Amino acid sequence: QAEAALLVLLNNLSGGGSGTGGSGLVGVGSPEGVVVATPGTSYYNTTGLEFWFKTSGVGNTGWTLVV
């Protein structure tokens, strides 16, 4: 799942960010169960130095840890 999320992210970046997902977000802590976003949104956790990607759902779940 993480590989698929990374490929989608790279595809969206190469298209100038014109993917169907949301914009990139930055926050403290894991977004899972906390941050509401649309699939395609990226999230950087500044405390864990982690990169997350929203792969499914429309609420605050469906986040995949990429790095």
PDB file of N, CA and C in Angstrom:
ATOM      1  N   GLN A   1       0.818  -1.196   0.000  1.00  0.00           N
ATOM      2  CA  GLN A   1       0.000   0.000   0.000  1.00  0.00           C
ATOM      3  C   GLN A   1       0.860   1.257   0.000  1.00  0.00           C
ATOM      4  N   ALA A   2       1.955   1.220   0.733  1.00  0.00           N
ATOM      5  CA  ALA A   2       2.820   2.399   0.800  1.00  0.00           C
ATOM      6  C   ALA A   2       3.435   2.693  -0.558  1.00  0.00           C
ATOM      7  N   GLU A   3       3.820   1.634  -1.289  1.00  0.00           N
ATOM      8  CA  GLU A   3       4.406   1.840  -2.615  1.00  0.00           C
ATOM      9  C   GLU A   3       3.394   2.498  -3.546  1.00  0.00           C
ATOM     10  N   ALA A   4       2.133   2.041  -3.475  1.00  0.00           N
ATOM     11  CA  ALA A   4       1.087   2.620  -4.319  1.00  0.00           C
ATOM     12  C   ALA A   4       0.860   4.081  -3.969  1.00  0.00           C
ATOM     13  N   ALA A   5       0.864   4.395  -2.680  1.00  0.00           N
ATOM     14  CA  ALA A   5       0.671   5.782  -2.247  1.00  0.00           C
ATOM     15  C   ALA A   5       1.798   6.663  -2.749  1.00  0.00           C
ATOM     16  N   LEU A   6       3.021   6.163  -2.689  1.00  0.00           N
ATOM     17  CA  LEU A   6       4.166   6.937  -3.156  1.00  0.00           C
ATOM     18  C   LEU A   6       4.084   7.169  -4.661  1.00  0.00           C
ATOM     19  N   LEU A   7       3.672   6.152  -5.415  1.00  0.00           N
ATOM     20  CA  LEU A   7       3.531   6.320  -6.857  1.00  0.00           C
ATOM     21  C   LEU A   7       2.467   7.353  -7.201  1.00  0.00           C
ATOM     22  N   VAL A   8       1.354   7.340  -6.480  1.00  0.00           N
ATOM     23  CA  VAL A   8       0.309   8.334  -6.711  1.00  0.00           C
ATOM     24  C   VAL A   8       0.837   9.725  -6.390  1.00  0.00           C
ATOM     25  N   LEU A   9       1.560   9.844  -5.285  1.00  0.00           N
ATOM     26  CA  LEU A   9       2.124  11.138  -4.899  1.00  0.00           C
ATOM     27  C   LEU A   9       3.077  11.654  -5.970  1.00  0.00           C
ATOM     28  N   LEU A  10       3.976  10.803  -6.433  1.00  0.00           N
ATOM     29  CA  LEU A  10       4.933  11.225  -7.453  1.00  0.00           C
ATOM     30  C   LEU A  10       4.221  11.603  -8.745  1.00  0.00           C
ATOM     31  N   ASN A  11       3.200  10.866  -9.089  1.00  0.00           N
ATOM     32  CA  ASN A  11       2.423  11.190 -10.281  1.00  0.00           C
ATOM     33  C   ASN A  11       1.771  12.561 -10.140  1.00  0.00           C
ATOM     34  N   ASN A  12       1.202  12.854  -8.984  1.00  0.00           N
ATOM     35  CA  ASN A  12       0.574  14.157  -8.760  1.00  0.00           C
ATOM     36  C   ASN A  12       1.599  15.282  -8.786  1.00  0.00           C
ATOM     37  N   LEU A  13       2.776  15.037  -8.223  1.00  0.00           N
ATOM     38  CA  LEU A  13       3.815  16.066  -8.226  1.00  0.00           C
ATOM     39  C   LEU A  13       4.293  16.346  -9.636  1.00  0.00           C
ATOM     40  N   SER A  14       4.461  15.292 -10.438  1.00  0.00           N
ATOM     41  CA  SER A  14       4.944  15.487 -11.798  1.00  0.00           C
ATOM     42  C   SER A  14       3.913  16.207 -12.659  1.00  0.00           C
ATOM     43  N   GLY A  15       2.647  16.153 -12.254  1.00  0.00           N
ATOM     44  CA  GLY A  15       1.595  16.859 -12.976  1.00  0.00           C
ATOM     45  C   GLY A  15       1.376  18.254 -12.435  1.00  0.00           C
ATOM     46  N   GLY A  16       2.307  18.758 -11.672  1.00  0.00           N
ATOM     47  CA  GLY A  16       2.178  20.108 -11.135  1.00  0.00           C
ATOM     48  C   GLY A  16       1.217  20.181  -9.970  1.00  0.00           C
ATOM     49  N   GLY A  17       0.994  19.044  -9.319  1.00  0.00           N
ATOM     50  CA  GLY A  17       0.089  19.038  -8.184  1.00  0.00           C
ATOM     51  C   GLY A  17      -1.376  19.087  -8.578  1.00  0.00           C
ATOM     52  N   SER A  18      -1.656  18.711  -9.820  1.00  0.00           N
ATOM     53  CA  SER A  18      -3.031  18.811 -10.299  1.00  0.00           C
ATOM     54  C   SER A  18      -3.836  17.543 -10.051  1.00  0.00           C
ATOM     55  N   GLY A  19      -3.395  16.715  -9.129  1.00  0.00           N
ATOM     56  CA  GLY A  19      -4.124  15.493  -8.807  1.00  0.00           C
ATOM     57  C   GLY A  19      -5.461  15.807  -8.170  1.00  0.00           C
ATOM     58  N   THR A  20      -6.252  14.763  -7.959  1.00  0.00           N
ATOM     59  CA  THR A  20      -7.593  14.966  -7.416  1.00  0.00           C
ATOM     60  C   THR A  20      -7.588  15.116  -5.906  1.00  0.00           C
ATOM     61  N   GLY A  21      -6.454  14.872  -5.271  1.00  0.00           N
ATOM     62  CA  GLY A  21      -6.386  14.963  -3.815  1.00  0.00           C
ATOM     63  C   GLY A  21      -6.232  16.380  -3.327  1.00  0.00           C
ATOM     64  N   GLY A  22      -6.099  16.496  -2.013  1.00  0.00           N
ATOM     65  CA  GLY A  22      -5.934  17.804  -1.411  1.00  0.00           C
ATOM     66  C   GLY A  22      -4.495  18.264  -1.429  1.00  0.00           C
ATOM     67  N   SER A  23      -4.248  19.338  -0.740  1.00  0.00           N
ATOM     68  CA  SER A  23      -2.898  19.897  -0.671  1.00  0.00           C
ATOM     69  C   SER A  23      -2.089  19.197   0.408  1.00  0.00           C
ATOM     70  N   GLY A  24      -0.832  19.564   0.513  1.00  0.00           N
ATOM     71  CA  GLY A  24       0.016  19.004   1.555  1.00  0.00           C
ATOM     72  C   GLY A  24      -0.241  19.688   2.889  1.00  0.00           C
ATOM     73  N   LEU A  25      -0.206  18.906   3.956  1.00  0.00           N
ATOM     74  CA  LEU A  25      -0.436  19.421   5.303  1.00  0.00           C
ATOM     75  C   LEU A  25       0.776  19.140   6.173  1.00  0.00           C
ATOM     76  N   VAL A  26       0.981  19.945   7.190  1.00  0.00           N
ATOM     77  CA  VAL A  26       2.058  19.758   8.153  1.00  0.00           C
ATOM     78  C   VAL A  26       1.444  19.829   9.536  1.00  0.00           C
ATOM     79  N   GLY A  27       1.865  18.918  10.422  1.00  0.00           N
ATOM     80  CA  GLY A  27       1.324  18.934  11.764  1.00  0.00           C
ATOM     81  C   GLY A  27       2.207  18.195  12.742  1.00  0.00           C
ATOM     82  N   VAL A  28       1.709  18.069  13.954  1.00  0.00           N
ATOM     83  CA  VAL A  28       2.425  17.400  15.029  1.00  0.00           C
ATOM     84  C   VAL A  28       1.682  16.114  15.362  1.00  0.00           C
ATOM     85  N   GLY A  29       2.359  14.988  15.237  1.00  0.00           N
ATOM     86  CA  GLY A  29       1.747  13.699  15.529  1.00  0.00           C
ATOM     87  C   GLY A  29       1.131  13.054  14.303  1.00  0.00           C
ATOM     88  N   SER A  30       0.683  11.822  14.492  1.00  0.00           N
ATOM     89  CA  SER A  30       0.056  11.051  13.422  1.00  0.00           C
ATOM     90  C   SER A  30      -1.263  11.689  13.006  1.00  0.00           C
ATOM     91  N   PRO A  31      -1.563  11.681  11.697  1.00  0.00           N
ATOM     92  CA  PRO A  31      -2.844  12.224  11.244  1.00  0.00           C
ATOM     93  C   PRO A  31      -3.999  11.220  11.393  1.00  0.00           C
ATOM     94  N   GLU A  32      -3.674   9.940  11.538  1.00  0.00           N
ATOM     95  CA  GLU A  32      -4.700   8.893  11.583  1.00  0.00           C
ATOM     96  C   GLU A  32      -5.654   9.106  12.745  1.00  0.00           C
ATOM     97  N   GLY A  33      -6.931   9.216  12.430  1.00  0.00           N
ATOM     98  CA  GLY A  33      -7.949   9.435  13.441  1.00  0.00           C
ATOM     99  C   GLY A  33      -8.056  10.874  13.918  1.00  0.00           C
ATOM    100  N   VAL A  34      -7.265  11.782  13.322  1.00  0.00           N
ATOM    101  CA  VAL A  34      -7.239  13.173  13.773  1.00  0.00           C
ATOM    102  C   VAL A  34      -7.506  14.152  12.628  1.00  0.00           C
ATOM    103  N   VAL A  35      -6.780  14.002  11.541  1.00  0.00           N
ATOM    104  CA  VAL A  35      -6.833  14.971  10.441  1.00  0.00           C
ATOM    105  C   VAL A  35      -7.824  14.521   9.371  1.00  0.00           C
ATOM    106  N   VAL A  36      -8.793  15.371   9.082  1.00  0.00           N
ATOM    107  CA  VAL A  36      -9.777  15.106   8.033  1.00  0.00           C
ATOM    108  C   VAL A  36      -9.228  15.648   6.716  1.00  0.00           C
ATOM    109  N   ALA A  37      -9.220  14.805   5.690  1.00  0.00           N
ATOM    110  CA  ALA A  37      -8.717  15.220   4.386  1.00  0.00           C
ATOM    111  C   ALA A  37      -9.281  14.300   3.310  1.00  0.00           C
ATOM    112  N   THR A  38      -9.081  14.679   2.065  1.00  0.00           N
ATOM    113  CA  THR A  38      -9.501  13.853   0.937  1.00  0.00           C
ATOM    114  C   THR A  38      -8.333  12.984   0.486  1.00  0.00           C
ATOM    115  N   PRO A  39      -8.625  11.832  -0.135  1.00  0.00           N
ATOM    116  CA  PRO A  39      -7.547  10.993  -0.661  1.00  0.00           C
ATOM    117  C   PRO A  39      -6.665  11.789  -1.621  1.00  0.00           C
ATOM    118  N   GLY A  40      -5.366  11.561  -1.517  1.00  0.00           N
ATOM    119  CA  GLY A  40      -4.402  12.288  -2.329  1.00  0.00           C
ATOM    120  C   GLY A  40      -3.685  13.374  -1.556  1.00  0.00           C
ATOM    121  N   THR A  41      -4.119  13.618  -0.333  1.00  0.00           N
ATOM    122  CA  THR A  41      -3.505  14.645   0.505  1.00  0.00           C
ATOM    123  C   THR A  41      -2.262  14.059   1.185  1.00  0.00           C
ATOM    124  N   SER A  42      -1.208  14.838   1.240  1.00  0.00           N
ATOM    125  CA  SER A  42       0.010  14.421   1.950  1.00  0.00           C
ATOM    126  C   SER A  42       0.064  15.139   3.300  1.00  0.00           C
ATOM    127  N   TYR A  43       0.805  14.547   4.231  1.00  0.00           N
ATOM    128  CA  TYR A  43       0.914  15.099   5.584  1.00  0.00           C
ATOM    129  C   TYR A  43       2.320  14.816   6.109  1.00  0.00           C
ATOM    130  N   TYR A  44       2.964  15.836   6.651  1.00  0.00           N
ATOM    131  CA  TYR A  44       4.283  15.678   7.252  1.00  0.00           C
ATOM    132  C   TYR A  44       4.180  15.878   8.752  1.00  0.00           C
ATOM    133  N   ASN A  45       4.573  14.862   9.515  1.00  0.00           N
ATOM    134  CA  ASN A  45       4.575  14.910  10.976  1.00  0.00           C
ATOM    135  C   ASN A  45       5.928  15.444  11.431  1.00  0.00           C
ATOM    136  N   THR A  46       5.955  16.639  11.973  1.00  0.00           N
ATOM    137  CA  THR A  46       7.220  17.271  12.348  1.00  0.00           C
ATOM    138  C   THR A  46       7.875  16.649  13.575  1.00  0.00           C
ATOM    139  N   THR A  47       7.104  16.024  14.449  1.00  0.00           N
ATOM    140  CA  THR A  47       7.712  15.423  15.639  1.00  0.00           C
ATOM    141  C   THR A  47       8.283  14.044  15.352  1.00  0.00           C
ATOM    142  N   GLY A  48       7.643  13.289  14.484  1.00  0.00           N
ATOM    143  CA  GLY A  48       8.124  11.942  14.170  1.00  0.00           C
ATOM    144  C   GLY A  48       8.932  11.897  12.896  1.00  0.00           C
ATOM    145  N   LEU A  49       9.053  13.038  12.221  1.00  0.00           N
ATOM    146  CA  LEU A  49       9.732  13.127  10.932  1.00  0.00           C
ATOM    147  C   LEU A  49       9.202  12.050   9.993  1.00  0.00           C
ATOM    148  N   GLU A  50       7.870  11.975   9.904  1.00  0.00           N
ATOM    149  CA  GLU A  50       7.195  10.971   9.090  1.00  0.00           C
ATOM    150  C   GLU A  50       6.405  11.643   7.977  1.00  0.00           C
ATOM    151  N   PHE A  51       6.305  10.945   6.864  1.00  0.00           N
ATOM    152  CA  PHE A  51       5.513  11.412   5.737  1.00  0.00           C
ATOM    153  C   PHE A  51       4.331  10.463   5.556  1.00  0.00           C
ATOM    154  N   TRP A  52       3.128  11.000   5.574  1.00  0.00           N
ATOM    155  CA  TRP A  52       1.890  10.220   5.442  1.00  0.00           C
ATOM    156  C   TRP A  52       1.178  10.615   4.163  1.00  0.00           C
ATOM    157  N   PHE A  53       0.370   9.688   3.652  1.00  0.00           N
ATOM    158  CA  PHE A  53      -0.402   9.946   2.444  1.00  0.00           C
ATOM    159  C   PHE A  53      -1.813   9.401   2.644  1.00  0.00           C
ATOM    160  N   LYS A  54      -2.807  10.210   2.359  1.00  0.00           N
ATOM    161  CA  LYS A  54      -4.208   9.804   2.508  1.00  0.00           C
ATOM    162  C   LYS A  54      -4.591   8.950   1.302  1.00  0.00           C
ATOM    163  N   THR A  55      -4.787   7.660   1.541  1.00  0.00           N
ATOM    164  CA  THR A  55      -5.049   6.737   0.440  1.00  0.00           C
ATOM    165  C   THR A  55      -6.522   6.404   0.242  1.00  0.00           C
ATOM    166  N   SER A  56      -7.347   6.605   1.283  1.00  0.00           N
ATOM    167  CA  SER A  56      -8.767   6.252   1.143  1.00  0.00           C
ATOM    168  C   SER A  56      -9.611   7.005   2.162  1.00  0.00           C
ATOM    169  N   GLY A  57     -10.917   6.991   1.929  1.00  0.00           N
ATOM    170  CA  GLY A  57     -11.849   7.586   2.877  1.00  0.00           C
ATOM    171  C   GLY A  57     -11.978   9.088   2.737  1.00  0.00           C
ATOM    172  N   VAL A  58     -12.990   9.623   3.435  1.00  0.00           N
ATOM    173  CA  VAL A  58     -13.223  11.065   3.395  1.00  0.00           C
ATOM    174  C   VAL A  58     -13.195  11.686   4.786  1.00  0.00           C
ATOM    175  N   GLY A  59     -13.002  10.898   5.806  1.00  0.00           N
ATOM    176  CA  GLY A  59     -12.952  11.401   7.180  1.00  0.00           C
ATOM    177  C   GLY A  59     -11.526  11.519   7.668  1.00  0.00           C
ATOM    178  N   ASN A  60     -11.313  11.125   8.930  1.00  0.00           N
ATOM    179  CA  ASN A  60      -9.979  11.261   9.531  1.00  0.00           C
ATOM    180  C   ASN A  60      -9.209   9.937   9.561  1.00  0.00           C
ATOM    181  N   THR A  61      -9.675   8.920   8.829  1.00  0.00           N
ATOM    182  CA  THR A  61      -8.942   7.659   8.717  1.00  0.00           C
ATOM    183  C   THR A  61      -8.565   7.425   7.257  1.00  0.00           C
ATOM    184  N   GLY A  62      -7.735   6.422   7.029  1.00  0.00           N
ATOM    185  CA  GLY A  62      -7.304   6.116   5.667  1.00  0.00           C
ATOM    186  C   GLY A  62      -5.934   6.653   5.330  1.00  0.00           C
ATOM    187  N   TRP A  63      -5.171   7.061   6.365  1.00  0.00           N
ATOM    188  CA  TRP A  63      -3.812   7.555   6.178  1.00  0.00           C
ATOM    189  C   TRP A  63      -2.834   6.395   6.121  1.00  0.00           C
ATOM    190  N   THR A  64      -1.847   6.464   5.230  1.00  0.00           N
ATOM    191  CA  THR A  64      -0.811   5.444   5.103  1.00  0.00           C
ATOM    192  C   THR A  64       0.550   6.076   5.374  1.00  0.00           C
ATOM    193  N   LEU A  65       1.305   5.471   6.272  1.00  0.00           N
ATOM    194  CA  LEU A  65       2.662   5.944   6.551  1.00  0.00           C
ATOM    195  C   LEU A  65       3.571   5.519   5.402  1.00  0.00           C
ATOM    196  N   VAL A  66       4.213   6.491   4.763  1.00  0.00           N
ATOM    197  CA  VAL A  66       5.083   6.220   3.624  1.00  0.00           C
ATOM    198  C   VAL A  66       6.535   6.149   4.071  1.00  0.00           C
ATOM    199  N   VAL A  67       6.983   7.147   4.809  1.00  0.00           N
ATOM    200  CA  VAL A  67       8.378   7.178   5.278  1.00  0.00           C
ATOM    201  C   VAL A  67       8.390   7.627   6.727  1.00  0.00           C
TER     202      VAL A  67
END
